[in-house]
Amino acid sequence: MLKAKNSLGMIFFPAFDWAISPTHPEREERLLYTQDQLLEEGIFDIEGIQEYKPAVATTEDVERVHFCFPDVDSIVTRSHYISAGGAIKAAQIVMEGEKQRAFAMVRPPGHHAMKTVLGSRGFCTINIEAIMCEYIRKMYGPKRIAIVDTDCHHGDGTQDVYWHDPDTLYISMHQDGRTLFPGTGFPQECGGPKALGRTINIPLPPGTSDTGFMMVMERVVMPILEDFKPDLIINSAGQDNHFTDPITNMNFSAQGYAALNTMLNPDIAVLEGGYSIQGALPYVNLGISMAMAGLDYSHVREPDFNPESLKESQDILNYISSLCDAIPDIYFNPPEKTSDGVVKDGWSVRHKNIFYDTGGFSESQTESLYLCDDCRGILKVETGKQSGPRGLGVEIPRNACKHCRDLALKIVEEAQNKSSNRYVQLINRQDEEYIRYGF
Amino acid sequence: MLLLGIDVGGTHTDAVAAGEDGIKARVKVATVHENLLSSIQNALEAITAEVDPGLIQQLNLSTTLSTNSIVEGKVEDVGMIVSAGPGIDPYSVMPCKNYHVIPGAVDHRGTETSPIDSNALKAAVDSCVADGIKVFASVSKFSPRNPSHEKTMQLALNGKADFITLGHKLTGRLNFPRRIATAYYNCAVWRIFNNFADAVSGTLEKTGLGHVKVNILKADGGTMPFQLSRDLPVQSIFSGPAASVMGIIALCDITQDSIIYDVGGTTTDIAIFVSGAPLIERDGIHIGSYPTLVRALKVRSIGIGGDSAVSLQSGTVRVGPNRLGPSMAFDGNHPTLTDALIWKGSCHCGSIEKSKKGFADFAAKNNISPDELAEKAINTAVGTIHDETRQLVDEINQQPVYTIHELLENRRIVPRKIYMMGGPAEALKDSIFQKFQLSTEVPPNYDVANAVGAALTRTTTDIELFADTEKGVMFIPSLGYRENIPRGYKLHDAEKDAMSHLLSHLGDLNIASAGENAEITASSSFNMINGYSTVGRNIRVKCQIKPGVVRTYS
Ligand SMILES: [Zn+2]
Ligand SMILES: [Zn+2]
Ligand SMILES: [Zn+2]
């Protein structure tokens, strides 16, 4: 019988009774064939591989990360609590040393969910990776975490959540935003003023196949990880770069995904997108699981896999190669100024308009970071649906200086007394206090 | 009208004749390990001396024959022909030497993505035939969704095999490595089981029981008709623990979440009941190092029994897991748990005097008072049973679920009562009660509960139905049934079809089936989408005749 070289915990939660709508790509059937494939392969019988039930995330787990307006419970469904709970379970398994690795194969996904949440974007409502990472930091102490996002879409949500956090390295490789939702993720987006070079975007041309992805892994991702020396590597494992995916234009294969995973060697993988539910997910998820467990995945192949026909052109490879030359510099020699925002009265301020495609509305937002010389600085977000009630969010980072902490508390107090904000939320990581006012 | 139950165990063969209003006869004979048939013969003779053979209507038989053959390696060489397609390397689950992987593939929806390589198939068959192989297993990946590759392999074996096992006929559940192992074992014990079955039929004729209907016990707490068991001998493995569990159901009125202990000589089997019904293993039983798809009651065996040796290691009293001969009460020369129980006065068997003297001597040699030694030994044994039980319940409560509803409903098992049987059950009862603080019951006839269970167990069967309305097909793999369906076929239609096929299958087996025992255990329907429009439904229904007994004496 097979024995896993690396012990692996798998959280398989297909949420067979939840969908956005009957024909939405993120629907009940999405993990059905993956489950069939995993069961038929007998993957849970392999020594060292064990299946776990997901945990259920609490409101506090969500409030530790997000400013949710009007409040968490009016936006977040049960399925989101469970998929975030699945990621939390993966973290528990690894952090408690029960297994060396964990793969949370859960739905719905989360990497388009931003710091502020007013509804659903791109099938995501809350950011399950971020909720997991902050759970880890609360339970197991401050950790340097690298999130490598291999979903075909730019993980604009995860980027936003960690924009100002120098202890979290966010690397996203994705189909060029000029050709795909959400239209962001360009190299110059590289982090806020206190975290420059901690966000790395690698936009890849449509048609990129295994060779191109592996070139990026070798020449960009791995050298940066080696330098950053994270305590944990998380893979936001979206499977929609697959050559059969109906909503993207890439040519990645199950073999490619497994090889990438072997090189990345993540502690935890969390499923993100992937909508070729018959032709890709069963094979890609099997390949990744086997790669994580250190098992031979060379027999895992899609029925219609033809590596020759998927190969990218020399032009594409040349273009990717030029990206590989340029992008590492953003991490190793970050620019002096953030690409996004202006400095005003000691605050770095940026305005954002965020479109919620699922909800069909826009949010207008002003996000400000207090530029402090003694700490990371406090974050302040003023936001609201266009022509809707406004909300204010304030976050005190874990290592805030006394001045910043007092300032944040003062802002919250003043907002309660006299402000145009209907809702006020405080994320106080230092005292582990998550408070909201208003109704 | 009498129902006969025989349980051929490791030491004893127990038999009972059960009537409408109670147990009419019970016998225990020694099991002749080398000749199980003679043990059955002896049990039958002893029983028919007490009751009128003409009144006996049915014999349910639980035998260790298949299990023993496998454990002792007395099995026939099997030719395994396998079609795997992409996935895990099929050679990683190779159970025997004559194992041939034929190129070809079927995917998760039952679509053939690559045909069987007929040249490779012919070469594989020829090579097995040249090796003198007479029994074959044909297994393909996803055969429960489309058995065509297994059937192609069967055709290629035409005229060359005494017996062929087709993977999809074993069960509709998915798990290719387990299907391979199950098909392999089914073939490996086929001949020995059929020879035994012939001999049992002969014995029944000779004992004046030719008219009796015979069933074989399965590990899932049900029986199967004798005729069916000849094609599915693998289903008879590990039916012993199931017999005991079913016996407890017959002897007690179990309605709550409960723990069942069958305390034997060297091991204690633990089973868990949820709202009065025994729990079934999610996947299937393990035989040797291979997991299979053989359905079984969830039973955990731990190394604590009456014969478990009591020992001292640097001041710590240990019980089991090894056995160093019989108890001192039965002329052994090392004290056992039974001797400890005798010392405390809660057990009365064998030579009390010998036991007490030996126990005291052993204690003296180890500078401990016999009282303290006995107490610690019993506490240790009960402590181990307690810890293992807790672990088992926790494990069951941790089992994955796949819907939000199931997860949030969060039905946790909380045992409210303990039932005990087996030799040392009565003697251990108080200590178990003290430890768990749960009502603890040892029913009368607890020492032949296994045979009572065998006698009263009903026939069970389960089927899985799949429907794919995009392809316009409905099929029930284990029955080899396939039918075209209209596009409007719904979950409700599938449930009705599954039930009627289950019942008519029982009818084919000449089992007067009680429809009230049929139940749907899982049922789901998924919209299949292509682009943004619904192209059909993928429907799955499981149903079963639930395990149970025909009558109770509680
Ligand atoms: Zn990405
Ligand atoms: Zn995506
Ligand atoms: Zn500060």
Coordinates of N, CA and C in Angstrom, one line a residue, chain A residues 290-401:
Chain A
M290 N -1.6 14.8 -4.2 CA -0.5 13.8 -4.3 C 0.8 14.5 -4.2
A291 N 1.0 15.6 -4.8 CA 2.2 16.4 -4.7 C 2.5 16.8 -3.3
M292 N 1.4 17.3 -2.6 CA 1.6 17.7 -1.2 C 2.0 16.6 -0.3
A293 N 1.5 15.4 -0.7 CA 1.8 14.2 0.2 C 3.1 13.6 -0.2
G294 N 3.8 14.2 -1.3 CA 5.1 13.6 -1.7 C 4.9 12.3 -2.5
L295 N 3.8 12.1 -3.1 CA 3.5 10.8 -3.8 C 3.8 11.1 -5.3
D296 N 4.0 10.0 -6.0 CA 4.2 10.0 -7.5 C 2.9 10.4 -8.2
Y297 N 2.9 11.5 -8.8 CA 1.7 11.9 -9.5 C 1.8 11.8 -11.0
S298 N 2.8 11.1 -11.5 CA 3.1 11.1 -13.0 C 2.0 10.4 -13.8
H299 N 1.1 9.6 -13.1 CA 0.0 9.0 -13.9 C -1.2 9.9 -13.9
V300 N -1.2 11.0 -13.2 CA -2.4 11.9 -13.2 C -2.4 12.7 -14.4
R301 N -3.3 12.5 -15.3 CA -3.4 13.2 -16.6 C -4.9 13.4 -17.0
E302 N -5.2 14.5 -17.6 CA -6.5 14.7 -18.1 C -6.7 13.8 -19.3
P303 N -7.9 13.3 -19.6 CA -8.1 12.4 -20.7 C -7.7 13.1 -22.1
D304 N -7.9 14.4 -22.2 CA -7.6 15.0 -23.5 C -6.3 15.8 -23.4
F305 N -5.4 15.4 -22.5 CA -4.2 16.1 -22.3 C -3.2 15.9 -23.5
N306 N -2.9 17.0 -24.2 CA -1.9 16.9 -25.3 C -0.9 18.0 -25.1
P307 N 0.2 17.7 -24.4 CA 1.2 18.8 -24.0 C 1.7 19.6 -25.3
E308 N 1.8 18.9 -26.4 CA 2.3 19.6 -27.6 C 1.4 20.8 -28.0
S309 N 0.1 20.5 -28.0 CA -0.9 21.5 -28.5 C -1.1 22.6 -27.5
L310 N -0.7 22.4 -26.2 CA -0.9 23.4 -25.2 C 0.3 24.3 -25.1
K311 N 1.5 23.9 -25.6 CA 2.7 24.7 -25.5 C 2.5 26.1 -25.9
E312 N 3.1 27.1 -25.1 CA 3.0 28.5 -25.5 C 4.0 28.8 -26.6
S313 N 3.7 29.8 -27.3 CA 4.6 30.2 -28.5 C 5.9 30.8 -27.9
Q314 N 6.9 30.9 -28.8 CA 8.2 31.5 -28.3 C 8.0 32.9 -27.9
D315 N 7.1 33.6 -28.6 CA 6.8 35.0 -28.3 C 6.3 35.2 -26.8
I316 N 5.4 34.3 -26.5 CA 4.9 34.3 -25.1 C 6.0 34.0 -24.1
L317 N 6.8 33.0 -24.4 CA 7.9 32.7 -23.5 C 8.9 33.8 -23.4
N318 N 9.2 34.5 -24.5 CA 10.1 35.6 -24.4 C 9.5 36.7 -23.5
Y319 N 8.2 37.0 -23.7 CA 7.6 38.0 -22.9 C 7.6 37.7 -21.4
I320 N 7.3 36.4 -21.1 CA 7.4 35.9 -19.7 C 8.8 36.1 -19.1
S321 N 9.8 35.7 -20.0 CA 11.1 35.8 -19.6 C 11.5 37.3 -19.2
S322 N 11.0 38.2 -20.0 CA 11.3 39.6 -19.7 C 10.6 40.0 -18.3
L323 N 9.4 39.5 -18.0 CA 8.8 39.7 -16.7 C 9.7 39.1 -15.6
C324 N 10.2 38.0 -15.9 CA 11.1 37.3 -14.9 C 12.3 38.1 -14.6
D325 N 12.8 38.8 -15.6 CA 14.0 39.7 -15.4 C 13.6 40.9 -14.5
A326 N 12.5 41.4 -14.8 CA 12.1 42.7 -14.1 C 11.5 42.6 -12.7
I327 N 10.6 41.6 -12.5 CA 9.8 41.6 -11.3 C 10.6 41.4 -10.0
P328 N 11.6 40.5 -10.0 CA 12.2 40.3 -8.7 C 12.8 41.6 -8.1
D329 N 13.1 42.6 -8.9 CA 13.7 43.9 -8.5 C 12.7 44.6 -7.6
I330 N 11.4 44.4 -7.9 CA 10.4 45.1 -7.1 C 10.4 44.7 -5.6
Y331 N 10.7 43.4 -5.4 CA 10.9 42.9 -4.1 C 12.2 43.3 -3.5
F332 N 13.3 43.1 -4.3 CA 14.6 43.4 -3.7 C 15.0 44.8 -3.6
N333 N 14.5 45.7 -4.6 CA 14.7 47.1 -4.5 C 13.4 47.8 -4.7
P334 N 12.5 47.8 -3.7 CA 11.2 48.3 -3.8 C 11.3 49.8 -4.1
P335 N 10.3 50.4 -4.8 CA 10.2 51.8 -5.0 C 10.1 52.6 -3.7
E336 N 10.4 53.9 -3.7 CA 10.3 54.7 -2.5 C 8.9 55.0 -2.1
K337 N 8.1 55.1 -3.2 CA 6.7 55.5 -2.9 C 5.7 54.5 -3.4
T338 N 4.6 54.5 -2.7 CA 3.5 53.6 -3.2 C 2.9 54.1 -4.4
S339 N 2.4 53.2 -5.3 CA 1.8 53.5 -6.6 C 0.5 54.2 -6.4
D340 N 0.0 54.1 -5.2 CA -1.5 54.3 -5.0 C -1.6 55.1 -3.8
G341 N -1.9 56.4 -3.9 CA -2.2 57.2 -2.7 C -1.3 58.5 -2.6
V342 N -1.8 59.4 -1.8 CA -1.1 60.7 -1.6 C -1.0 60.9 -0.1
V343 N 0.1 61.6 0.3 CA 0.3 61.9 1.7 C -0.4 63.2 2.1
K344 N -1.2 63.2 3.1 CA -2.0 64.3 3.6 C -2.0 64.4 5.1
D345 N -1.5 65.4 5.7 CA -1.5 65.6 7.2 C -1.0 64.3 7.9
G346 N 0.1 63.7 7.4 CA 0.7 62.6 8.1 C 0.0 61.3 7.8
W347 N -1.0 61.3 6.9 CA -1.7 60.1 6.5 C -1.5 59.8 5.0
S348 N -1.3 58.5 4.7 CA -1.3 58.1 3.3 C -2.7 57.7 2.9
V349 N -3.2 58.5 2.0 CA -4.7 58.3 1.7 C -4.9 57.8 0.2
R350 N -5.7 56.8 0.1 CA -6.1 56.5 -1.3 C -7.6 56.3 -1.4
H351 N -8.2 56.6 -2.6 CA -9.6 56.5 -2.8 C -9.8 55.3 -3.7
K352 N -10.8 54.5 -3.4 CA -11.1 53.3 -4.2 C -12.6 53.3 -4.5
N353 N -12.8 52.8 -5.7 CA -14.2 52.5 -6.1 C -14.2 51.0 -6.4
I354 N -15.0 50.3 -5.7 CA -15.0 48.8 -5.8 C -16.4 48.4 -6.3
F355 N -16.3 47.6 -7.4 CA -17.6 47.1 -8.0 C -17.8 45.7 -7.5
Y356 N -19.0 45.5 -6.9 CA -19.5 44.2 -6.5 C -20.3 43.6 -7.6
D357 N -19.6 42.7 -8.4 CA -20.3 42.1 -9.6 C -21.4 41.3 -9.2
T358 N -21.3 40.5 -8.1 CA -22.4 39.6 -7.7 C -23.6 40.4 -7.2
G359 N -23.3 41.5 -6.4 CA -24.4 42.3 -5.9 C -24.9 43.4 -6.9
G360 N -24.0 43.8 -7.8 CA -24.3 44.8 -8.8 C -24.4 46.2 -8.3
F361 N -23.5 46.5 -7.3 CA -23.4 47.9 -6.8 C -21.9 48.3 -6.7
S362 N -21.7 49.6 -6.4 CA -20.3 50.1 -6.3 C -20.2 50.6 -4.8
E363 N -18.9 50.5 -4.4 CA -18.6 51.0 -3.1 C -17.6 52.1 -3.3
S364 N -17.7 53.3 -2.6 CA -16.7 54.3 -2.7 C -16.0 54.4 -1.3
Q365 N -14.7 54.4 -1.4 CA -14.0 54.2 -0.1 C -12.8 55.1 0.0
T366 N -12.5 55.6 1.1 CA -11.3 56.3 1.4 C -10.5 55.6 2.5
E367 N -9.3 55.1 2.1 CA -8.5 54.4 3.1 C -7.3 55.2 3.4
S368 N -7.1 55.3 4.7 CA -5.9 56.1 5.2 C -5.1 55.3 6.1
L369 N -3.7 55.4 5.9 CA -2.8 54.8 6.9 C -2.1 55.9 7.6
Y370 N -2.0 55.9 8.9 CA -1.3 56.9 9.7 C 0.2 56.6 9.6
L371 N 1.0 57.5 9.1 CA 2.4 57.3 8.9 C 3.1 57.5 10.2
C372 N 3.4 56.5 10.9 CA 4.1 56.6 12.2 C 5.5 56.1 12.1
D373 N 6.4 56.8 12.8 CA 7.8 56.3 12.7 C 8.1 55.2 13.7
D374 N 7.2 55.0 14.7 CA 7.5 54.0 15.7 C 6.8 52.7 15.5
C375 N 5.8 52.7 14.6 CA 5.1 51.4 14.4 C 4.5 51.4 13.0
R376 N 3.8 50.4 12.7 CA 3.2 50.1 11.3 C 2.1 51.2 11.0
G377 N 1.6 51.8 12.0 CA 0.6 52.8 11.8 C -0.9 52.2 11.8
I378 N -1.8 53.1 12.1 CA -3.2 52.6 12.2 C -3.9 52.8 10.8
L379 N -4.9 52.0 10.6 CA -5.6 52.0 9.3 C -7.0 52.6 9.6
K380 N -7.4 53.4 8.7 CA -8.8 54.0 8.8 C -9.5 53.9 7.5
V381 N -10.7 53.4 7.5 CA -11.4 53.3 6.2 C -12.8 53.9 6.4
E382 N -13.1 54.8 5.4 CA -14.4 55.4 5.4 C -15.1 54.9 4.1
T383 N -16.2 54.3 4.3 CA -16.8 53.6 3.1 C -18.3 53.6 3.1
G384 N -18.8 53.3 1.9 CA -20.3 53.1 1.8 C -20.7 52.7 0.4
K385 N -21.8 52.1 0.3 CA -22.4 51.9 -1.0 C -22.7 53.3 -1.6
Q386 N -22.6 53.5 -2.9 CA -22.8 54.9 -3.4 C -24.2 55.3 -3.0
S387 N -24.3 56.5 -2.4 CA -25.5 57.1 -1.9 C -26.2 56.2 -0.8
G388 N -25.4 55.4 -0.2 CA -25.9 54.6 1.0 C -25.3 55.1 2.3
P389 N -25.7 54.6 3.4 CA -25.1 55.0 4.7 C -23.6 54.7 4.7
R390 N -22.8 55.6 5.4 CA -21.4 55.4 5.5 C -21.0 54.6 6.7
G391 N -19.8 54.0 6.6 CA -19.3 53.2 7.7 C -17.8 53.6 7.9
L392 N -17.4 53.5 9.1 CA -16.0 53.8 9.4 C -15.3 52.6 10.1
G393 N -14.2 52.2 9.6 CA -13.4 51.1 10.2 C -12.1 51.6 10.6
V394 N -11.6 51.2 11.8 CA -10.3 51.6 12.3 C -9.6 50.3 12.8
E395 N -8.4 50.1 12.4 CA -7.6 49.0 12.9 C -6.3 49.4 13.6
I396 N -6.2 48.8 14.8 CA -4.9 48.9 15.5 C -4.1 47.7 15.3
P397 N -2.9 47.8 14.7 CA -2.1 46.6 14.5 C -1.6 46.0 15.8
R398 N -1.1 44.8 15.7 CA -0.7 44.1 16.9 C 0.4 44.8 17.6
N399 N 1.3 45.4 16.8 CA 2.5 46.0 17.5 C 2.4 47.5 17.5
A400 N 1.2 48.0 17.6 CA 1.1 49.5 17.5 C 1.8 50.2 18.7
C401 N 2.3 51.4 18.4 CA 2.9 52.1 19.5 C 1.7 52.8 20.3

